[in-house]
CSV table of C-alpha atoms and ligand atoms in Angstrom, one decimal:
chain,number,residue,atom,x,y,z
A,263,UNK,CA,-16.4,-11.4,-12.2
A,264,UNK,CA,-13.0,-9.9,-11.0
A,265,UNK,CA,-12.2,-7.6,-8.4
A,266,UNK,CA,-8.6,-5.6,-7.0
A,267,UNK,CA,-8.3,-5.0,-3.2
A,268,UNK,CA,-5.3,-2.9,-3.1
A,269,UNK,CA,-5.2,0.4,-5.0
A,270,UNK,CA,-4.2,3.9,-4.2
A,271,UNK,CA,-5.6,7.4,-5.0
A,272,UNK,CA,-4.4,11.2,-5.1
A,273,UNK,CA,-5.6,11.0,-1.5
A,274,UNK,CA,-2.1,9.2,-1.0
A,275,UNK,CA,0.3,8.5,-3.8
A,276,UNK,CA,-1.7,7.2,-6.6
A,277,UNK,CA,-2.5,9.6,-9.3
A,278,UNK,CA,-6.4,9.1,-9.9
A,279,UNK,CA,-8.4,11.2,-8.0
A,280,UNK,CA,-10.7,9.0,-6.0
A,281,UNK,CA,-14.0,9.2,-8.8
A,282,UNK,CA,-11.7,8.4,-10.8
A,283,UNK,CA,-10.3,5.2,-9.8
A,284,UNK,CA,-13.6,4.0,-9.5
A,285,UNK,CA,-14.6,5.0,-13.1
A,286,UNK,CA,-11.9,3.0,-14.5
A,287,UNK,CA,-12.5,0.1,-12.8
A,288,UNK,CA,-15.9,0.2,-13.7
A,289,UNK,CA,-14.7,0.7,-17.2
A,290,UNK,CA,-12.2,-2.5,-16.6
A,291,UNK,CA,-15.6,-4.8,-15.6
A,292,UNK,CA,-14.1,-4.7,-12.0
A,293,UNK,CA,-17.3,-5.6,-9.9
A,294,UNK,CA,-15.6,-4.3,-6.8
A,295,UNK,CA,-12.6,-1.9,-5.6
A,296,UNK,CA,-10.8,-1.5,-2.7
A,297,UNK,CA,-8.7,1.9,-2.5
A,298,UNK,CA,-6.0,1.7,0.4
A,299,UNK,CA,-4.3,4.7,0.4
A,300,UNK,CA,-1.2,4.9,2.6
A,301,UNK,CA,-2.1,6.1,6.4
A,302,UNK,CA,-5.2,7.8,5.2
A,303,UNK,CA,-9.3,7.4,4.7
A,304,UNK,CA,-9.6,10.6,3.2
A,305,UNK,CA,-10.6,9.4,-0.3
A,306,UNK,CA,-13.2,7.4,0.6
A,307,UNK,CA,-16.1,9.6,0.7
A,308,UNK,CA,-15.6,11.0,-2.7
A,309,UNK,CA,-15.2,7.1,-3.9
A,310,UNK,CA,-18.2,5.5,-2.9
A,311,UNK,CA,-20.3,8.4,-3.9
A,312,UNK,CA,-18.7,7.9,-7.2
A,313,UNK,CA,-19.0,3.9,-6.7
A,314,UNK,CA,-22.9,4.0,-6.1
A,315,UNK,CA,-23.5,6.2,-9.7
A,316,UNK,CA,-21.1,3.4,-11.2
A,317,UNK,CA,-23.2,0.7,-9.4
A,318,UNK,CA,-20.0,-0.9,-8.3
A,319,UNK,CA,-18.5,-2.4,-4.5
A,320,UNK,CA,-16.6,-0.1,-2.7
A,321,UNK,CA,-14.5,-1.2,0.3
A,322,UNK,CA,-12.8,1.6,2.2
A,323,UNK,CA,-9.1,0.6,3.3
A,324,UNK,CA,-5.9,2.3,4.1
A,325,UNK,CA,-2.2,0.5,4.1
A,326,UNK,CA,0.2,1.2,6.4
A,327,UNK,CA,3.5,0.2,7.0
A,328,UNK,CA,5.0,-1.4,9.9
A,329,UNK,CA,7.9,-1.5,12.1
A,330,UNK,CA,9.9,-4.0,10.2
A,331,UNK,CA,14.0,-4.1,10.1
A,332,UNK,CA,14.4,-6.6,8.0
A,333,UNK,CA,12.6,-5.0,4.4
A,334,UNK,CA,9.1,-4.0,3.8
A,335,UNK,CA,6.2,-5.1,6.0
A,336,UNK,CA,3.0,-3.3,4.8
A,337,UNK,CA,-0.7,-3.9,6.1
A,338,UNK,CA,-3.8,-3.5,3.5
A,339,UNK,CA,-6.8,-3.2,6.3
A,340,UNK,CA,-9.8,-3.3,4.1
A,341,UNK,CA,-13.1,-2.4,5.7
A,342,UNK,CA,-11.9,0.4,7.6
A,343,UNK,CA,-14.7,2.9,8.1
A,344,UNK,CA,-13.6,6.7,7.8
A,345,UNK,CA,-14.6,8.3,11.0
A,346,UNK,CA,-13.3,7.8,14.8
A,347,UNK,CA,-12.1,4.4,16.3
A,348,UNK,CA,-8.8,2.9,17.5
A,349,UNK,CA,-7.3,2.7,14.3
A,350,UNK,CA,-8.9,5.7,12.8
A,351,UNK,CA,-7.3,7.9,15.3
A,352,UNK,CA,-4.1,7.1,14.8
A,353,UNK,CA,-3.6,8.1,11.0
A,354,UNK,CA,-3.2,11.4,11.5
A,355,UNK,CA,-0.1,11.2,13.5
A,356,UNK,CA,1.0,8.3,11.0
A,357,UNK,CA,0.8,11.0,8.4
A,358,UNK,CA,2.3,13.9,10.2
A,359,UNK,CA,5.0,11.5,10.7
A,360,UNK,CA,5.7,11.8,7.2
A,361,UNK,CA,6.7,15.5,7.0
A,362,UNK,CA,9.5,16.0,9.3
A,363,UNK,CA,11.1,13.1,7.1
A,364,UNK,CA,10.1,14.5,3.5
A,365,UNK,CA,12.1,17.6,4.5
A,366,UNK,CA,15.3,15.0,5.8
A,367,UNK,CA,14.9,13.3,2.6
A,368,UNK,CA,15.4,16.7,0.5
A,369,UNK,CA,18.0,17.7,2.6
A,370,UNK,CA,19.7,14.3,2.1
A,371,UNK,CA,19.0,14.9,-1.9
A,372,UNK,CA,20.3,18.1,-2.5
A,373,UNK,CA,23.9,16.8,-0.7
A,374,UNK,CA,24.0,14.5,-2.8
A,375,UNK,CA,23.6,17.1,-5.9
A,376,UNK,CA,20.0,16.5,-6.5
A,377,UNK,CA,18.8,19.7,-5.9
A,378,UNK,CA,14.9,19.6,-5.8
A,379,UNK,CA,12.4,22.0,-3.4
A,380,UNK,CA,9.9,20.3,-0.5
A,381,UNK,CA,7.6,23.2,-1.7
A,382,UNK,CA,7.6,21.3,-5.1
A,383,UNK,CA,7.1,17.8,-4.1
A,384,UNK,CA,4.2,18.8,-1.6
A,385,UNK,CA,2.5,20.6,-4.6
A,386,UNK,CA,2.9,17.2,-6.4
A,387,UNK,CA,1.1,15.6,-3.4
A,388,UNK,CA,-1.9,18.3,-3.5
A,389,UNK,CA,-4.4,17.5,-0.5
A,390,UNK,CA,-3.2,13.7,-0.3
A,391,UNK,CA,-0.6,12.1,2.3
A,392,UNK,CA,2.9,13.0,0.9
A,393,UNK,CA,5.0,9.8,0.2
A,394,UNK,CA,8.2,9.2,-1.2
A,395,UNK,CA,6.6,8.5,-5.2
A,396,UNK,CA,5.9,12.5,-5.2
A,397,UNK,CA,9.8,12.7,-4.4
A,398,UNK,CA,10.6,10.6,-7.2
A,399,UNK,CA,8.6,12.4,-9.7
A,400,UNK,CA,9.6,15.7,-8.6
A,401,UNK,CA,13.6,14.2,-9.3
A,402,UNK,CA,12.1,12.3,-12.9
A,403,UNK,CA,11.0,16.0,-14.2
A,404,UNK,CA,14.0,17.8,-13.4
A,405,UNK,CA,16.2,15.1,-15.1
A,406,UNK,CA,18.4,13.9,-12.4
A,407,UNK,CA,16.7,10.0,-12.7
A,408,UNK,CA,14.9,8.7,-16.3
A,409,UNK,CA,11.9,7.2,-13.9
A,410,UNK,CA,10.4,6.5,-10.6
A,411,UNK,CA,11.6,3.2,-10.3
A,412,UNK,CA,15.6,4.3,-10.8
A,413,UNK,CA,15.1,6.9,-8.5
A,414,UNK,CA,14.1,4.5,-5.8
A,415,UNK,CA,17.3,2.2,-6.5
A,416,UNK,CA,19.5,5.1,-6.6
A,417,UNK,CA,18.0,7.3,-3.7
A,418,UNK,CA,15.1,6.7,-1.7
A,419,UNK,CA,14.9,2.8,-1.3
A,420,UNK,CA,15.9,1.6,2.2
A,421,UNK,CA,19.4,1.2,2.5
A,422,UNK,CA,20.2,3.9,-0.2
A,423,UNK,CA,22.0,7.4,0.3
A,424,UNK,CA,18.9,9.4,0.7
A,425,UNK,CA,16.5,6.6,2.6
A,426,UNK,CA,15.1,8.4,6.1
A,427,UNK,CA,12.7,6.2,8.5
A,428,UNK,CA,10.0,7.2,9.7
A,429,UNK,CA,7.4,6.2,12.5
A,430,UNK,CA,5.4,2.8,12.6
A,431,UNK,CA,3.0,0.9,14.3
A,432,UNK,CA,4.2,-2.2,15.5
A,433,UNK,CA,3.3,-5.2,13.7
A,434,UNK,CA,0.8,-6.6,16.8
A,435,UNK,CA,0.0,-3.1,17.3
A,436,UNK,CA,-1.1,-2.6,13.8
A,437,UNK,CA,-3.2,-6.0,13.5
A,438,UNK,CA,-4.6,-5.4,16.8
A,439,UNK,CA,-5.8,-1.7,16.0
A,440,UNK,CA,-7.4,-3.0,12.4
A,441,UNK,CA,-9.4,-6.0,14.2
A,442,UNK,CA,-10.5,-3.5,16.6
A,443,UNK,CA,-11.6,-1.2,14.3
A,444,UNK,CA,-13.8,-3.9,12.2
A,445,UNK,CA,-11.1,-3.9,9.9
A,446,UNK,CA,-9.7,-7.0,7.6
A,447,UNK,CA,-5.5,-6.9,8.1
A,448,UNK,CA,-3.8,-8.3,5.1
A,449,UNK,CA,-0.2,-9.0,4.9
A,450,UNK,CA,0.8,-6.8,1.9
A,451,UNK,CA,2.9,-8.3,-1.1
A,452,UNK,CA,4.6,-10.6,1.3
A,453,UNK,CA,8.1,-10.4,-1.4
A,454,UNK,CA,9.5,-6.9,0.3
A,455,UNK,CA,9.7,-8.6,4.3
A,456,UNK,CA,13.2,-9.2,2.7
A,457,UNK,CA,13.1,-12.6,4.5
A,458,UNK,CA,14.0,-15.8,2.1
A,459,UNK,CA,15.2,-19.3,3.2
A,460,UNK,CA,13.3,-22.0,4.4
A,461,UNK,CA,10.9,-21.8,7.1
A,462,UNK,CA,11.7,-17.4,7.2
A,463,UNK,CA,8.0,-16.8,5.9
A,464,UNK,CA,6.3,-19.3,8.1
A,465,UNK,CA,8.0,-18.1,11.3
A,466,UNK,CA,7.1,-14.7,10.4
A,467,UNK,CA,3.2,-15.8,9.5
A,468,UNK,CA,3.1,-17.7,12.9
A,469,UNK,CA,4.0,-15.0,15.2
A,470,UNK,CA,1.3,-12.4,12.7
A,471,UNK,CA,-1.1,-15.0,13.1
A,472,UNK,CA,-0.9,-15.0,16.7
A,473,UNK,CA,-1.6,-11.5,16.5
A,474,UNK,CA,-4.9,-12.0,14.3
A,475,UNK,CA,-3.8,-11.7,10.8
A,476,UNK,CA,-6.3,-12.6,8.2
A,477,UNK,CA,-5.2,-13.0,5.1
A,478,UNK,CA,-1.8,-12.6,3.0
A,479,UNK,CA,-1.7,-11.5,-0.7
A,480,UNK,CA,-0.8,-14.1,-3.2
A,481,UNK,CA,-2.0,-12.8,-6.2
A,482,UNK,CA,-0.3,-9.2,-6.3
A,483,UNK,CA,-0.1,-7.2,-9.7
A,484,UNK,CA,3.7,-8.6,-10.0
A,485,UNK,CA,3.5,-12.3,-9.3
A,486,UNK,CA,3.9,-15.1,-11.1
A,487,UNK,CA,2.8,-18.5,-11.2
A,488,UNK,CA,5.4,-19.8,-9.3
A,489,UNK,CA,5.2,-17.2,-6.7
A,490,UNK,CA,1.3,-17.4,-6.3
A,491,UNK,CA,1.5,-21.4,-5.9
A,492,UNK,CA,4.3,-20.9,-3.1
A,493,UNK,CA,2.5,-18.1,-1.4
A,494,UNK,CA,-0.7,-19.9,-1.5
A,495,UNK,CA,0.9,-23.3,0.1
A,496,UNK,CA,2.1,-20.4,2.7
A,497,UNK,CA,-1.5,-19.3,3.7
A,498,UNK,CA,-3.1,-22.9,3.7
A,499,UNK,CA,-0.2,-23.5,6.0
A,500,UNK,CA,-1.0,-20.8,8.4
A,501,UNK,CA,-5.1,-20.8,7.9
A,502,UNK,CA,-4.7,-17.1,5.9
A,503,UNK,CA,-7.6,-16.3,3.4
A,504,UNK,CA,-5.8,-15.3,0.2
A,505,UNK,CA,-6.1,-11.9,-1.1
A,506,UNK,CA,-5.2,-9.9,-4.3
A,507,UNK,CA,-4.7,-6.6,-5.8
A,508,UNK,CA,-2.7,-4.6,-8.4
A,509,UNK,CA,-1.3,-2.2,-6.0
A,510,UNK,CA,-2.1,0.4,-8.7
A,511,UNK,CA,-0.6,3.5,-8.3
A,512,UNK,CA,-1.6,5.4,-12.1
A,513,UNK,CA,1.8,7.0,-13.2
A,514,UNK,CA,3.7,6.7,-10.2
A,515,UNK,CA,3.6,3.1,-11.1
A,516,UNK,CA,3.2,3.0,-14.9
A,517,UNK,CA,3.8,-0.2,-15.4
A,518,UNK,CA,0.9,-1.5,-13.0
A,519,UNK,CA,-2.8,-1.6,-14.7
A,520,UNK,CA,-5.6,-1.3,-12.4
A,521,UNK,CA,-7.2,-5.2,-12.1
A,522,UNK,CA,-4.4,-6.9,-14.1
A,523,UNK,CA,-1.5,-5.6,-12.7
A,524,UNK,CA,1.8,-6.9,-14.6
A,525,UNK,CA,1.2,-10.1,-15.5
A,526,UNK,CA,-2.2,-11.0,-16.3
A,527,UNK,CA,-3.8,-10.9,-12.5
A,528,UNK,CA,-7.4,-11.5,-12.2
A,529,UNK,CA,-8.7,-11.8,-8.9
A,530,UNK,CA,-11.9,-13.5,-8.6
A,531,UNK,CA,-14.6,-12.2,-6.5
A,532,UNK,CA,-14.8,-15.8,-4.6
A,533,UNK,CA,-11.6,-14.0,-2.7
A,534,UNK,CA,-13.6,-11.0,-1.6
A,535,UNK,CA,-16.5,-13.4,-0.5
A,536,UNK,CA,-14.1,-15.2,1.7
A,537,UNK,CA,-13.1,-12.1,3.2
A,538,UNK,CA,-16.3,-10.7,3.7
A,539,UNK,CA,-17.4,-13.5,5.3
A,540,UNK,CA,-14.2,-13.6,7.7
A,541,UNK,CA,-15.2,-9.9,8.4
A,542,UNK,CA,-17.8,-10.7,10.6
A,543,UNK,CA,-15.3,-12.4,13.4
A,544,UNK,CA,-12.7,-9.8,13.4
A,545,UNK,CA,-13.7,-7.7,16.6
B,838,AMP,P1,6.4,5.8,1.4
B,838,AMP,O1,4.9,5.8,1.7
B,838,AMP,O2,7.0,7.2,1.3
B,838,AMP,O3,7.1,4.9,2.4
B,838,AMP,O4,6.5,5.2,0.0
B,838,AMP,C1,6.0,3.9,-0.2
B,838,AMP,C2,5.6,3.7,-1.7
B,838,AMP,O5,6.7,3.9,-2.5
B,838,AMP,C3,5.0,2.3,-2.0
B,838,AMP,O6,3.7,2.2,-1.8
B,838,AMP,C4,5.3,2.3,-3.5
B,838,AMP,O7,4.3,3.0,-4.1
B,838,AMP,C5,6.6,3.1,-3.7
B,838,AMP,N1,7.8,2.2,-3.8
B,838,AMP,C6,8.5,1.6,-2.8
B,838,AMP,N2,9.6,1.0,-3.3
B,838,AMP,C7,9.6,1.3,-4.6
B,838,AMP,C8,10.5,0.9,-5.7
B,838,AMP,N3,11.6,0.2,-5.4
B,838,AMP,N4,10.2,1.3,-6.9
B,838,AMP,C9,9.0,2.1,-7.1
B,838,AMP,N5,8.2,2.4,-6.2
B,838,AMP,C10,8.4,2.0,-4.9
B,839,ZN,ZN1,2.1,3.7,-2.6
B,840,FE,FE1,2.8,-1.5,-0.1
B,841,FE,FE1,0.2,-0.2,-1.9
């Protein structure tokens, strides 16, 4: 019995449509799927129609990413209900956030001699929330990078040529508005903070716990053994449920299987009941 809590859909950049994320892990004897599209809920309807007919758990999520100079901090919320409520209301603006700084990014592209069209990579991100994967495929097809992944090291990561910010919540802000909103906040694949040395992680756990963080991911589609046993002594440390996920994104993350990730994850469902029980104390 294995699950994956972090997954995205076309509603954001994954490249399954909704149904059909939940056929394949049906197909892959998942017995339950998160989806946790970046800054939106918008897939969820069409999921857990598709997740009843497949008689499989659906639990509706969105990521977001948060205000965070040092690297990467990203926040799976899993139970978030599509609809109105504190956090709820503020994807849209999350999302529109995201357009002003596609068009920057272009702009920064094409003076660098990469000349790609915003009209192109907004018909790669059909209906869903535009992110900077669409970018990189958009750049992949026309032949100025061999894949996704050397586009981000050459262009868009942050602190390359063509990187442009974009708004965030805060980190408290974030965690607050999840709890608020029944949601579950999980500390996303804790490796992109871009904090290492001793002690970094746990002051950075302490002052999220304080804010009401749940749970951290330690086992993520790309970790280890090593990594997992570190990141687990991490969340006994700070009293944070464990989560996992693949992070699946179809092609714009080829190398990513839904449910097993890189390496062989399996995440049992004993990790979903832990976090379905902690669900009932979060508002
Ligand atoms: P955005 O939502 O535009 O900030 O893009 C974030 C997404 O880009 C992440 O969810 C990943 O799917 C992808 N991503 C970030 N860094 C990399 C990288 N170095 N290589 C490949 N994909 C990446
Ligand atoms: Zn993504
Ligand atoms: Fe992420
Ligand atoms: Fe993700």
């Amino acid at each position: 019995m294995a699950v994956d809590l972090h997954t995205h859909s076309t509603a954001s950049d994954g490249s399954d449509s909704p149904a059909e994320l939940v056929r394949r892990a049906a197909e892959a004897g998942l017995t339950a799927l998160a989806i946790a599209d970046h800054d939106t809920l918008d897939g969820i309807e069409e999921a857990r129609a598709a997740a009843d007919r497949a008689g499989i758990q659906l639990i509706p999520g969105t990521e977001l990413s948060l205000e965070w100079d040092e690297g990467g901090m990203h926040l799976v919320v899993l139970w978030l209900e599509p609809g109105p409520g504190p956090l709820q209301d503020r994807l849209e603006e999350l999302r529109h956030g995201r357009d002003g700084r596609n068009e920057r990014i272009v702009e920064r592209l094409r003076g660098l001699g990469v000349d790609i069209d915003l009209a192109e990579v907004l018909d790669e991100a059909g209906d869903g929330s535009v992110g900077r994967p669409h970018i990189a495929e958009v750049m992949r097809r026309h032949g100025f990078v061999p894949d996704i992944k050397t586009a981000f090291d050459l262009f868009l990561a942050k602190g390359a040529p063509a990187y442009v910010d974009r708004p965030r919540l805060h980190p408290e802000e974030g965690i607050t508005l999840a709890r608020a909103s029944g949601g579950v906040p999980i500390l996303a694949h804790p490796h992109t903070l871009g904090v290492d040395g001793p002690g970094a992680l746990d002051a950075v756990l302490e002052r999220l716990v304080d804010a009401g963080l749940v749970g951290i991911e330690v086992l993520y589609g790309s970790y280890d053994t090593e990594e997992r046993q570190a990141l687990r002594a991490h969340a006994s440390r700070h009293a944070l449920l464990a989560s996992g996920g693949s992070d699946y994104h179809g092609i714009y993350k080829p190398d990513v299987a839904l449910g097993t990730g890189k390496v062989g994850l399996r995440v049992p469902l004993s990790v979903l009941d832990e976090l379905a029980a902690a669900r009932a104390h979060v508002a």
